XYZ file of C-alpha atoms in Angstrom:
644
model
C 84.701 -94.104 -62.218
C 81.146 -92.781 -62.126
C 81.703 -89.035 -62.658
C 80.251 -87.402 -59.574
C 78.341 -84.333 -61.932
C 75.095 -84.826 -62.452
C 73.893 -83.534 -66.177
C 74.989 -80.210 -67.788
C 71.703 -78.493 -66.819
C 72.041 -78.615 -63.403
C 75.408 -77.039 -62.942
C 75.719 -73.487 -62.389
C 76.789 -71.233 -64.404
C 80.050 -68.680 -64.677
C 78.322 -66.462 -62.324
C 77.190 -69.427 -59.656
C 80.884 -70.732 -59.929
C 81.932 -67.828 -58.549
C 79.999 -67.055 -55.883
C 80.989 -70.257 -54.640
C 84.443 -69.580 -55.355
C 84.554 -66.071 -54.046
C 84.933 -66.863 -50.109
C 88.818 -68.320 -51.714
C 89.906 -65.611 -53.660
C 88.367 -63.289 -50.771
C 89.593 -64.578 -47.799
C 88.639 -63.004 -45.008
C 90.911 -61.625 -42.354
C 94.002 -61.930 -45.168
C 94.670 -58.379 -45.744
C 97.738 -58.682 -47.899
C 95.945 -60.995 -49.938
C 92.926 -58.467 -50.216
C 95.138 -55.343 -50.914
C 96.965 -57.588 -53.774
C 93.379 -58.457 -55.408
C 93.146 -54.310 -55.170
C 96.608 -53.562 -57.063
C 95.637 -55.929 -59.685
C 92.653 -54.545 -60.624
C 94.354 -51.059 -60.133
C 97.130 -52.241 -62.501
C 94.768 -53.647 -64.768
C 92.661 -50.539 -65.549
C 96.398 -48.576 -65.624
C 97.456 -51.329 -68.143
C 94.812 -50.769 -70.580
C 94.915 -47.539 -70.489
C 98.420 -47.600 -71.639
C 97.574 -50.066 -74.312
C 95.409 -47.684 -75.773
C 98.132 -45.133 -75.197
C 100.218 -46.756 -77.827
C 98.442 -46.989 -80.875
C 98.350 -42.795 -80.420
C 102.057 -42.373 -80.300
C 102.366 -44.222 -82.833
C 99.992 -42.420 -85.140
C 101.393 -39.233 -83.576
C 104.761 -40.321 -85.063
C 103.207 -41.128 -88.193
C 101.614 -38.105 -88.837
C 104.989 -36.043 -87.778
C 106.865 -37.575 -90.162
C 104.290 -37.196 -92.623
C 104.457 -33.297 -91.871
C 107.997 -33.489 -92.272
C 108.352 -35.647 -95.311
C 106.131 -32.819 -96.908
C 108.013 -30.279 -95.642
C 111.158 -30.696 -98.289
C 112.423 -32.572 -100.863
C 115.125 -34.675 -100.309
C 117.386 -35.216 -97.093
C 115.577 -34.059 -93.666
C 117.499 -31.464 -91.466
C 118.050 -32.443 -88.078
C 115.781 -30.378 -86.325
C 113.082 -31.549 -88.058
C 113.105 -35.263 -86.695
C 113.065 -34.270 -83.130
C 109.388 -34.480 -83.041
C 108.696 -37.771 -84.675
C 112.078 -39.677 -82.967
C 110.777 -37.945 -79.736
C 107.408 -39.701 -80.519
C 108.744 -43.154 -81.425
C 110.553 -42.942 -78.322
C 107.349 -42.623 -76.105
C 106.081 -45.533 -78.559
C 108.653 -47.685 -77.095
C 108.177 -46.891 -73.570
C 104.271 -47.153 -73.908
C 104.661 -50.797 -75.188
C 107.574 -51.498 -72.184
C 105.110 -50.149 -69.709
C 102.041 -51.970 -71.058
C 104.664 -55.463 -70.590
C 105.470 -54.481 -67.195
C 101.971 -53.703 -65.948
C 100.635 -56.658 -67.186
C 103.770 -58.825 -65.890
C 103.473 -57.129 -62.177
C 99.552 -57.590 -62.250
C 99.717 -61.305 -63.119
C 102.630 -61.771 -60.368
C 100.400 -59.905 -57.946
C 97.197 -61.930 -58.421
C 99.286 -65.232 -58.695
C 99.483 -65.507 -55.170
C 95.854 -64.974 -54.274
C 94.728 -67.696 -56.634
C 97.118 -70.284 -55.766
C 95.938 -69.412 -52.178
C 92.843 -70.369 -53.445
C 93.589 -73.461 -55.190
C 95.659 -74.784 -52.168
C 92.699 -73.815 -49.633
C 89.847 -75.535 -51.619
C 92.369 -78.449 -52.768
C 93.377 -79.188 -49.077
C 89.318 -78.627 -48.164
C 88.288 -81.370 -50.740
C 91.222 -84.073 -49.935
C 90.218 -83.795 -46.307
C 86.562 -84.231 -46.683
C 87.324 -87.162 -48.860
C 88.378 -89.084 -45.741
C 85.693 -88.136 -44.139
C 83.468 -89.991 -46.665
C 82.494 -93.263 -46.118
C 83.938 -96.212 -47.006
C 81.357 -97.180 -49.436
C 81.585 -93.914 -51.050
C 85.697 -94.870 -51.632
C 84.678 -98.727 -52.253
C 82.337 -97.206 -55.316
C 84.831 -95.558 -56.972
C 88.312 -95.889 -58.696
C 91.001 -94.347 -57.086
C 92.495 -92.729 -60.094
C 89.057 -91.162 -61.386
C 88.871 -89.815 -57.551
C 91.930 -88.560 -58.008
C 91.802 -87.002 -61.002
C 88.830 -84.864 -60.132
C 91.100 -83.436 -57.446
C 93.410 -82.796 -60.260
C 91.155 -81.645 -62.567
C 89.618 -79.114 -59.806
C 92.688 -77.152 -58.769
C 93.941 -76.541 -62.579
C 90.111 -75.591 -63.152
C 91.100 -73.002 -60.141
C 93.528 -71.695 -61.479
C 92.872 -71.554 -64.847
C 89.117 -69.826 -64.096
C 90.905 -67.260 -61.969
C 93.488 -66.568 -64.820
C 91.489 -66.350 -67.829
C 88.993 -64.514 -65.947
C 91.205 -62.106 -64.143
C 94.000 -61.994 -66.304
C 92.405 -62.635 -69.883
C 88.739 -62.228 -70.372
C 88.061 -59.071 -68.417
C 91.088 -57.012 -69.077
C 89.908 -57.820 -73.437
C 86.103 -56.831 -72.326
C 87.646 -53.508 -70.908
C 89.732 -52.784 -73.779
C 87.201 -53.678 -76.380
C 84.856 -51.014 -74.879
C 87.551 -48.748 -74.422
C 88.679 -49.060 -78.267
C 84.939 -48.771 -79.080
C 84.501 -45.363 -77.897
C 87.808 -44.295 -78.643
C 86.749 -45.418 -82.496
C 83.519 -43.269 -81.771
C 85.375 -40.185 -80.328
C 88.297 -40.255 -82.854
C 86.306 -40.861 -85.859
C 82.605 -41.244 -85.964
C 79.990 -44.145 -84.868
C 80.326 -46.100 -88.114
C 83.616 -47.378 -87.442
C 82.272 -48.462 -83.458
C 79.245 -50.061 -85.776
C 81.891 -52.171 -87.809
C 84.168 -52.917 -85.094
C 80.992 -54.005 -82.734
C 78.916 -56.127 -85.669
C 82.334 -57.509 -86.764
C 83.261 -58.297 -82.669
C 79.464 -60.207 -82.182
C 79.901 -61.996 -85.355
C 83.455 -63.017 -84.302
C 81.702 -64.209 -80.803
C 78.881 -66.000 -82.017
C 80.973 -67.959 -84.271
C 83.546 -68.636 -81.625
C 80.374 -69.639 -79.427
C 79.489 -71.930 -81.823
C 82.396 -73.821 -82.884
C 83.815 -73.927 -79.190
C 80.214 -75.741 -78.549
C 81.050 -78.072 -80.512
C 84.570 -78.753 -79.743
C 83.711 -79.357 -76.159
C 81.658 -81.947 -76.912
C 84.656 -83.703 -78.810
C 86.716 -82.484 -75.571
C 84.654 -83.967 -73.355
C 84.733 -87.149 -75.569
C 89.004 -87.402 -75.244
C 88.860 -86.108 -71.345
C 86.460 -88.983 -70.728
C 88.903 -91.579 -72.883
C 91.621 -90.057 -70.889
C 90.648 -90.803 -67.434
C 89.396 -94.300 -68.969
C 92.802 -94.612 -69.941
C 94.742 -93.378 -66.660
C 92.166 -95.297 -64.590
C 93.001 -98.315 -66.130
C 96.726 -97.603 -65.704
C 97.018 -97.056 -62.393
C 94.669 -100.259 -61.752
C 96.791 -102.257 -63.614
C 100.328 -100.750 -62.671
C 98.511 -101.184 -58.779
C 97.961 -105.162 -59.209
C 100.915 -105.949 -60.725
C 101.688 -108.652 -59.308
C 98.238 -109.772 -59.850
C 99.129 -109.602 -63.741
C 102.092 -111.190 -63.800
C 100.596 -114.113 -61.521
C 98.271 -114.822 -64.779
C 100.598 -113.921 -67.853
C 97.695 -110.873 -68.429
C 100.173 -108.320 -69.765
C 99.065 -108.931 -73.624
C 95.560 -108.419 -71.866
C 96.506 -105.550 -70.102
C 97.876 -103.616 -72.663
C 95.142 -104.707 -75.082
C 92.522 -102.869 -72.481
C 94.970 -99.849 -72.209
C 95.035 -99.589 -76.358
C 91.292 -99.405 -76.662
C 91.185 -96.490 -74.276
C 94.383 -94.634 -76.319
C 92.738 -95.728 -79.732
C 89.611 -93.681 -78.151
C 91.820 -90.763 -77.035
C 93.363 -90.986 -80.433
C 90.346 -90.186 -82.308
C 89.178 -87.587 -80.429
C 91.860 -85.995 -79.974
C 92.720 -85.689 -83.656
C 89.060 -84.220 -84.121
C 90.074 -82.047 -81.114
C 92.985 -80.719 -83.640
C 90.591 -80.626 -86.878
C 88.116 -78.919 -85.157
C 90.573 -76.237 -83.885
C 92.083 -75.584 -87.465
C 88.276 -75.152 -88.577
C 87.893 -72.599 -85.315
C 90.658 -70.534 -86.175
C 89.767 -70.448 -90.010
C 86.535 -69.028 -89.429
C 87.995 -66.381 -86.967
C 90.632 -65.098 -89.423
C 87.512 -64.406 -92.361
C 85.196 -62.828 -89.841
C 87.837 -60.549 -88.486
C 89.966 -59.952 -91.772
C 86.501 -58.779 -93.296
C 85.942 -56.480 -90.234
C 89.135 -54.875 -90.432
C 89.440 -54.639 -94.352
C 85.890 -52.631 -94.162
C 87.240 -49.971 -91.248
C 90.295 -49.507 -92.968
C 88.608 -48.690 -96.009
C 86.370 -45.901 -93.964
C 89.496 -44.579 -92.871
C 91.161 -44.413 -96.412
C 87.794 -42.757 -97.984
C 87.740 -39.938 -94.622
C 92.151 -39.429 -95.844
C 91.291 -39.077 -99.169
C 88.448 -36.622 -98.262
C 90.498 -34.558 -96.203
C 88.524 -35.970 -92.636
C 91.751 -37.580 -91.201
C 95.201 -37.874 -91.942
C 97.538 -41.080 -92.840
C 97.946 -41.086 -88.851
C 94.585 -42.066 -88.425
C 94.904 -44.848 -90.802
C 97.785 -46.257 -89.078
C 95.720 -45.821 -85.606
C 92.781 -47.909 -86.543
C 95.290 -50.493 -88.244
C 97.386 -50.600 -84.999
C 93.895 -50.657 -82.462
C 92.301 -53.357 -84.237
C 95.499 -55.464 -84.310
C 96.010 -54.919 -80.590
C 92.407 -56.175 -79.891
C 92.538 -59.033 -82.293
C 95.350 -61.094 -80.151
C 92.696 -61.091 -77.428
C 90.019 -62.017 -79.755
C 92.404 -65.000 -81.254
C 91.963 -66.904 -77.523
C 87.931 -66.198 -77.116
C 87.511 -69.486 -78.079
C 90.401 -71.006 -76.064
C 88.887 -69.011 -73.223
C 85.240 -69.894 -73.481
C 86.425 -73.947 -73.883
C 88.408 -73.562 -70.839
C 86.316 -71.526 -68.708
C 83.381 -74.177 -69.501
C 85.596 -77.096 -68.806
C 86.810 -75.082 -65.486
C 83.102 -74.763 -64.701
C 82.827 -78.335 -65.256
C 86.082 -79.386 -63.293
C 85.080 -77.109 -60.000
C 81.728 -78.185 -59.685
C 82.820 -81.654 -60.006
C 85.032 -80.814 -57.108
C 82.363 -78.970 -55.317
C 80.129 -82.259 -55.587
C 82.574 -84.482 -53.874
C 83.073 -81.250 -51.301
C 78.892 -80.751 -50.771
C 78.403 -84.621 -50.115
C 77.446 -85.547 -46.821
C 79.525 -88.454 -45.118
C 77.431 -91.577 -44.501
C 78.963 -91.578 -40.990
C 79.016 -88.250 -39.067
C 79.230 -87.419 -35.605
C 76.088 -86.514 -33.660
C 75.963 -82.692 -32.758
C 77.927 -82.044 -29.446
C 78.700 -85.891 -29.437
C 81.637 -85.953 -26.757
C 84.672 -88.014 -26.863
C 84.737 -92.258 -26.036
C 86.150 -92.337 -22.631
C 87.477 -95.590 -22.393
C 88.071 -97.112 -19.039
C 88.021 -100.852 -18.825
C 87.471 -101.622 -22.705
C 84.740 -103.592 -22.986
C 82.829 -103.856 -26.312
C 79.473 -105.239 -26.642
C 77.364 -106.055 -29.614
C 73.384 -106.022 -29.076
C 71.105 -107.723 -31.610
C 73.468 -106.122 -34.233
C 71.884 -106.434 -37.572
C 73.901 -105.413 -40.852
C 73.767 -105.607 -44.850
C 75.610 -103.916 -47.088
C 72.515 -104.074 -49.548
C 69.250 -104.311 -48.237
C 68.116 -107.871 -50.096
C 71.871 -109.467 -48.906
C 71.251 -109.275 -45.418
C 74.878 -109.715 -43.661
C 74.523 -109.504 -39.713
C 71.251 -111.207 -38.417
C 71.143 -110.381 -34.837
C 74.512 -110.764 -33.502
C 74.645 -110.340 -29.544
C 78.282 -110.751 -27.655
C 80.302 -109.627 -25.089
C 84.144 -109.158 -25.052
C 85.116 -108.745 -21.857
C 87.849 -106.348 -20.363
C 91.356 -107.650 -20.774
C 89.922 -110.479 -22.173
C 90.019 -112.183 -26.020
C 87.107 -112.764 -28.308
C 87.733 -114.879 -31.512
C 85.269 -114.950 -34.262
C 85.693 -117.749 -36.819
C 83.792 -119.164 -39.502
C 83.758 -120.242 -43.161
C 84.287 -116.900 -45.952
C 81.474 -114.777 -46.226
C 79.768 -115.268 -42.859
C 80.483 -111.674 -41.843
C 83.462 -112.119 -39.488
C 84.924 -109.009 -41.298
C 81.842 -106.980 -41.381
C 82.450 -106.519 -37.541
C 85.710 -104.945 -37.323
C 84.409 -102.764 -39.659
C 81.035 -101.689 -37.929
C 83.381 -101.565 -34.659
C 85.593 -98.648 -36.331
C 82.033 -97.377 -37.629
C 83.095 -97.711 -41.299
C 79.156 -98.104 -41.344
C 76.952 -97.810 -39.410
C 73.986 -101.017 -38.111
C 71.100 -100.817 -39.546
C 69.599 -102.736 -35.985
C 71.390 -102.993 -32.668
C 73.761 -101.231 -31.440
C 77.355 -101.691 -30.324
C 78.570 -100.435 -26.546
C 82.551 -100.007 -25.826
C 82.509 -99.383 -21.773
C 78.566 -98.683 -22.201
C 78.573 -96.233 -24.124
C 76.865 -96.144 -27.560
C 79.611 -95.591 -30.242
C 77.320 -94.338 -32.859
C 76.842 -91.015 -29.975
C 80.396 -90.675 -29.437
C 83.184 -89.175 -31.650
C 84.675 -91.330 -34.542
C 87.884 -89.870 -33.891
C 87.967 -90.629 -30.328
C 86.746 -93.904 -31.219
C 89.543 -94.912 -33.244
C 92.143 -93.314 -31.086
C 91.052 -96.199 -29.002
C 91.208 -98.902 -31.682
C 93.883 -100.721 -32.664
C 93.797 -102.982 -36.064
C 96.104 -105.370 -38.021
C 94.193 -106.412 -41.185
C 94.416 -108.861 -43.273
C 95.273 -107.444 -46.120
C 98.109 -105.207 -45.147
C 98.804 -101.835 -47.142
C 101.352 -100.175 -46.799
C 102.431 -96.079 -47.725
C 105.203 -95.854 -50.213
C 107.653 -94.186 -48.408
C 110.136 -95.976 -45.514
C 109.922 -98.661 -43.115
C 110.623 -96.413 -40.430
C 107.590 -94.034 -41.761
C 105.162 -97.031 -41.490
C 106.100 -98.073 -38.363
C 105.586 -94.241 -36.761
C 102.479 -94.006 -38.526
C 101.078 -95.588 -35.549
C 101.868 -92.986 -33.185
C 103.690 -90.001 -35.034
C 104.824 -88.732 -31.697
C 106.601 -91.303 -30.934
C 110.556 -91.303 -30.323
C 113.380 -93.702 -31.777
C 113.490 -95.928 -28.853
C 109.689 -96.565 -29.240
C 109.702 -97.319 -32.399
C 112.707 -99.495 -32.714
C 111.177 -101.322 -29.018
C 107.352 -102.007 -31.515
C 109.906 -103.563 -34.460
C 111.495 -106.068 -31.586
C 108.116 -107.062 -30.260
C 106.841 -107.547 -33.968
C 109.762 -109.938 -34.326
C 111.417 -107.517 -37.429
C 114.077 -105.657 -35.621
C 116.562 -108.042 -36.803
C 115.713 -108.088 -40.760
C 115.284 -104.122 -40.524
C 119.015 -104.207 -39.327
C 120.548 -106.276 -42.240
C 119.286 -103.875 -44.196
C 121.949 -101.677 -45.670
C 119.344 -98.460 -45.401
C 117.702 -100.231 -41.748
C 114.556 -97.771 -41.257
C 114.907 -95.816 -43.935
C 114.712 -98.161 -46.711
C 111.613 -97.659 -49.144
C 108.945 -100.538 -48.975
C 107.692 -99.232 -52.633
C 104.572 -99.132 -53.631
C 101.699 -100.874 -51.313
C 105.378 -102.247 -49.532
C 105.670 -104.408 -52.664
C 109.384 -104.260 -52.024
C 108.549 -106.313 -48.924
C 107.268 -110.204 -48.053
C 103.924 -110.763 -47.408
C 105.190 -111.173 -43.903
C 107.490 -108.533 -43.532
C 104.457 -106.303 -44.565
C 102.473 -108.026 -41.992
C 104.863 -107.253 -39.454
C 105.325 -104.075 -40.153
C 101.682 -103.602 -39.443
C 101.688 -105.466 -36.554
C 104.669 -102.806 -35.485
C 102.614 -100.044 -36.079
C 99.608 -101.366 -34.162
C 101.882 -102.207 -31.084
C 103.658 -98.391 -31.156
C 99.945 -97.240 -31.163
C 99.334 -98.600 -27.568
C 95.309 -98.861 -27.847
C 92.990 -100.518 -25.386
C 91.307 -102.007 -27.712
C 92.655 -104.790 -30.423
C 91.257 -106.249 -33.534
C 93.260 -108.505 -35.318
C 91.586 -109.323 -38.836
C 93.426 -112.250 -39.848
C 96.990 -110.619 -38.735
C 99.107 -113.709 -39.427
C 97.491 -115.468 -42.297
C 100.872 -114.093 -44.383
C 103.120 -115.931 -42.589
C 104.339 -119.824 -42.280
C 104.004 -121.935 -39.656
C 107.609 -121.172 -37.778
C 107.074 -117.236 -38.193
C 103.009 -117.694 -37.443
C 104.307 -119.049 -33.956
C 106.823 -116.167 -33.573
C 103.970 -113.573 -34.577
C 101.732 -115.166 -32.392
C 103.321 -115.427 -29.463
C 104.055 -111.196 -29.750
C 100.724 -110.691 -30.189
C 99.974 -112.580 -27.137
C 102.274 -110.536 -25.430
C 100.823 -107.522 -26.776
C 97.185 -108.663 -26.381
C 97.589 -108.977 -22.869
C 95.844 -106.910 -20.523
C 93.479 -105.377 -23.460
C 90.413 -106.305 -24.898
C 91.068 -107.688 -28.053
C 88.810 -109.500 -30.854
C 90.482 -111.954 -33.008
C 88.971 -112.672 -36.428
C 90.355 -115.948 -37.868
C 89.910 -118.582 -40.533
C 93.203 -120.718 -39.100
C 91.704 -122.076 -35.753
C 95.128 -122.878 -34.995
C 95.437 -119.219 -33.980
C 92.789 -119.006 -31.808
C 92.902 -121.761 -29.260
C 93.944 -119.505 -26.539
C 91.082 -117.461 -26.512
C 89.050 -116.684 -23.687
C 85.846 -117.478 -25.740
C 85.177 -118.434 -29.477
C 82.215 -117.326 -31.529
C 81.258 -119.305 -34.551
C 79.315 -117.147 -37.308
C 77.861 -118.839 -39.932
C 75.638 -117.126 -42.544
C 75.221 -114.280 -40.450
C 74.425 -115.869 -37.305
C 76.484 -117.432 -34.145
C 75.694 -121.289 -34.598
C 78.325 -121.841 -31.383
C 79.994 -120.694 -28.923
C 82.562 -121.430 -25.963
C 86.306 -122.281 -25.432
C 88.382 -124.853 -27.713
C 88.309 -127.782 -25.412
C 84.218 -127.729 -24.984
C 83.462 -126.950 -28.603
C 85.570 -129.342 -29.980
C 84.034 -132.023 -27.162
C 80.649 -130.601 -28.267
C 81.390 -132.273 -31.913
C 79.862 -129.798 -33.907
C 80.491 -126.989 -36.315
C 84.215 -125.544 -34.878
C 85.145 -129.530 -34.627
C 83.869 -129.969 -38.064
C 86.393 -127.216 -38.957
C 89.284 -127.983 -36.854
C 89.452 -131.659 -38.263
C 89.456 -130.520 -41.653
C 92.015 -128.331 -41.417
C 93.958 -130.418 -38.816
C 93.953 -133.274 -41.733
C 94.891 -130.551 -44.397
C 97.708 -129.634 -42.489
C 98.421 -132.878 -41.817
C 98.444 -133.795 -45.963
C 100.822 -130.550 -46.935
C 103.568 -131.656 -43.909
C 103.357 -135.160 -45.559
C 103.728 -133.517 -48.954
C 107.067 -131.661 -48.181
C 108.337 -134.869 -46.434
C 107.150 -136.894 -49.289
C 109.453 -137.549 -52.351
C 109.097 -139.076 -55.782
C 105.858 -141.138 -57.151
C 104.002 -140.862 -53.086
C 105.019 -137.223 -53.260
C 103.262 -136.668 -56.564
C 99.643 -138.644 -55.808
C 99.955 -136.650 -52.697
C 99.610 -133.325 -54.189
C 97.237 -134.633 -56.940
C 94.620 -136.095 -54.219
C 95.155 -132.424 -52.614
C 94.896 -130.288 -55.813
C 91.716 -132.339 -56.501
C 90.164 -131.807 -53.016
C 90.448 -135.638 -52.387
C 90.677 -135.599 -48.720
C 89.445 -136.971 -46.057
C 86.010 -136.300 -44.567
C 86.385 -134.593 -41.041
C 85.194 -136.797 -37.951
C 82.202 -135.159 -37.531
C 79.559 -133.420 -39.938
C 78.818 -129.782 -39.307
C 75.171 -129.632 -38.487
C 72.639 -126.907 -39.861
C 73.401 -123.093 -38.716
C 71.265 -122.145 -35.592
C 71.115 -119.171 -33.950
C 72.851 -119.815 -30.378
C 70.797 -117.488 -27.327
């Protein structure tokens, strides 16, 4: 998958991020999620001001006993430890209550950035079917999905290192700083702050240079999962050509990939962490020794020592994840603005301002001089003008790639003409709602899809209100009532993924179930039976009659067999109708359909001899048919010509 980012210079920063975040971890009118970003904060400041409340009790108790070591020689009375025991005690609470704080502030903010992760998650997977079809036909569905992925852990883990991580060590770092100053004097804030910038710069640098080795294994990742789910997706398609070896070869190069950059992921950490230890090892070796020159010239006592020891070891477990934090708030960046992208991007197909609902009355659709092409030098639709009259049924046929397709989809505005327009009941559907537009759309494609969840499920997805009796009444007029009921599990048994746990037919059906619970005015049926054999074709055929009757439907065929009923048949041919009329007068008119319905009357003809055929006659049978040897139709197809 193309990433949707654009280059690393025009993303915006931490600060950009979020602003554009802010309206989700602020949401307006949600006071108890406002009042719990308040008694974070609150608990935050009260948090580090007990942290730096505990290196003093303990250098309180080391000083005490100090005192009353050098008090006497030998054992201690009693009532000489009650100081420094008292003072050990309040050591032990300090570090309790520090735990707790921090515990009860992360447990309060929790909620208010999952809130935000679910609100901006939910935002994003909406919009994305509001994107155009193209947009979804450009891109891998497990890169697109991954980005989602990626996006909500960037949420949360911006909002957590942020919140939870890299402002509560900023506070304490100037809060040890001036205690260092105030305690002691301003060479030991000098130390701690040159040793502190060093630390960062390093950790600045490094991390730089690790994400580019991250971005290296993220990138081999998703290569790697992409090609996964595409392969795991078509497997049937894999197993058809023996492409496992193939398959797994493809898979290896993207893990040999993520192999090596992921062990230079590792290296490069060990080299990170290295470099921390020496620049803040040398820090604190140089403070300490201040603080053993001001003891041994009477400035402070051993207390002291033990209090600079015990700050700078507080503020280094902080320090030990700058570089964790800085690599994952820059990939967080990277992952929510990614997100954002997809969010900001305008669907190719949006309604018009105020655009009102399709109010459908009689359901006639109309195409005038529709013109159509997916790119602009492969032109698709040249001026396609017909009428499908109320109640009435329109087939399109024609050879593959003449565009029959192309019109179900500019019906459903999928995309939109780039000349003409198309009228359902008059009115223009590019000024009326998509969603309205739909509602009044039924389809059965050709290539049927199903969710992986139950029959029953796919059946209702048609018209989720619907009750039992509807549903089971759709599955008896799609002629699969009966299989659902040999099933041990009947409507509740899983059609797996895509339905690959069902027939091509019994997938078809289902769809054709789903269509009929629907109940729309308007049909299009993209090649609904071309799953199916003969026998259950007829079955199918005849429901769809049924069904068909009384609405407007459009048929789009490449089996004429399935279309001789129809009120009126259009011929399309290389983007433009070359005839038109009923069966009987187009195949008396000897031209392009009777080309076509000879050909495959005589291929018919050829397989029924085939299964009726046995031994040596059977054999040159299916060679002359694998070979294309058959025989010429009646008459030859003239030229394409645009029919008025």
């Amino acid at each position: 998958m193309q990433s949707p980012a654009g280059g690393a210079s025009d993303r915006p920063g931490l600060v950009g991020t979020y602003r554009r975040l802010w309206p989700y971890l602020w949401p307006h009118g949600r006071l108890d999620l406002q009042r719990r970003v308040f008694a974070a904060f609150f608990l935050l400041l009260v948090a580090k001001g007990v942290t730096m409340l505990t290196p003093f009790t303990f250098k309180w108790a080391t000083d005490a006993l100090v005192a009353a070591a050098g008090g006497k020689d030998g054992p201690l009375p009693t009532g000489l430890w009650a100081a420094p025991i008292l003072l050990i005690g309040l050591y032990g609470l300090s570090r309790v209550a520090m735990a707790l704080l921090t515990q009860v502030r992360d447990g309060l903010f929790a909620k208010v950035a999952m809130h935000a992760v679910r609100r901006l998650a939910l935002q994003t997977f909406a919009h994305m079917h509001r994107l155009s079809l193209r947009f979804h036909l450009e891109r891998k569905t497990g890169g697109l999905t991954r980005v989602l992925e990626r996006g909500r852990n960037g949420i949360e883990e911006l909002s957590r290192l942020m919140v939870l991580t890299l402002v509560p060590t900023i506070v304490e770092f100037l809060l040890v700083l001036g205690i260092l100053a105030w305690e002691f004097d301003l060479r030991y804030s000098l130390v701690v702050l040159v040793m502190v910038a060093a630390y960062l710069g390093f950790t600045y640098k490094a991390t730089e240079w690790r994400i580019a080795i991250r971005k290296r294994m993220n990138d081999s990742d998703t290569d790697a999962n992409t090609k996964a789910v595409d392969s795991l997706l078509n497997y049937e398609t894999v197993k058809y050509f023996g492409a496992e070896a193939r398959e797994t070869s493809r898979y290896d190069v993207s893990m040999a990939k993520y192999e090596k950059s992921s062990t230079q992921t590792y290296v490069s950490l060990a080299v990170l962490n290295a470099g921390q230890a020496v620049i803040f090892t040398a820090g604190m070796t140089v403070v300490m020794w201040l603080s053993a020159r001001d003891i041994m010239a009477g400035k402070a006592t051993i207390g002291g020592f033990v209090l600079v020891n015990a700050m700078l070891v507080q503020l280094s477990m902080p320090l030990n994840f700058m570089g964790m934090i800085y690599r994952e708030i820059k990939q967080a960046l990277i992952d929510i603005d990614d997100m954002f992208r997809i969010l900001h991007r305008n669907p190719e197909i949006a309604d018009r301002p105020g655009a009102p609902p399709l109010a459908v009355s009689a359901g006639v659709v109309r195409f005038e001089d529709v013109h159509f092409a997916y790119n602009p030098d492969r032109p698709i639709l040249k001026g396609i003008s017909f009428e499908v009259p109320a109640g009435r049924t329109v087939a399109v046929v024609g050879p593959s790639g003449a565009g029959k397709s192309t019109l179900s989809r500019l019906l459903f505005r999928f995309y939109e003409p780039q000349g003409g327009r198309i009228l359902v009941d008059g009115e223009d559907i590019a000024a009326v709602q998509q969603e309205s537009l739909r509602a009044a759309i039924g389809m059965v494609p050709q290539d049927t899809v199903l969710f992986n969840d139950t029959i029953g499920y796919n059946i209702r997805y048609g018209r989720w209100e619907a009750s039992e009796a509807e549903v089971r009444e759709a599955a008896r007029l799609a002629q699969i009532d009966r299989f659902i009921a040999a099933l041990p599990e009947g409507y509740d048994t899983p059609v797996g993924e895509r339905g690959l746990k069902l027939s091509g037919g019994e997938k078809q059906r289902v769809a054709i179930a789903r269509t009929i619970l629907k109940g729309p005015p308007i049909l299009v049926l993209d090649e609904a039976t071309s799953a199916l054999d003969s026998f259950t074709e007829r079955e199918i055929q005849d429901a769809l009659d049924r069904v068909s009757r009384g609405r407007t439907t459009l048929v789009i065929a490449h089996r004429l067999s399935t279309v001789v009923g129809a009120d009126e048949i259009i011929v399309l041919d290389r983007g433009v109708i070359v005839e038109r009329g009923d069966h009987p007068t187009l195949l008396a008119r000897g031209g392009v359909y009777a080309a076509m319905w000879n050909r495959q009357r005589e291929a018919d003809a050829a397989r029924e001899a085939l299964k009726r055929a046995e031994g040596g006659e059977g054999e040159s049978l299916r060679v002359r048919l694998e070979s294309g040897e058959i025989p010429p139709p009646a008459a030859k197809a003239p030229e394409p010509a645009s029919v008025a």
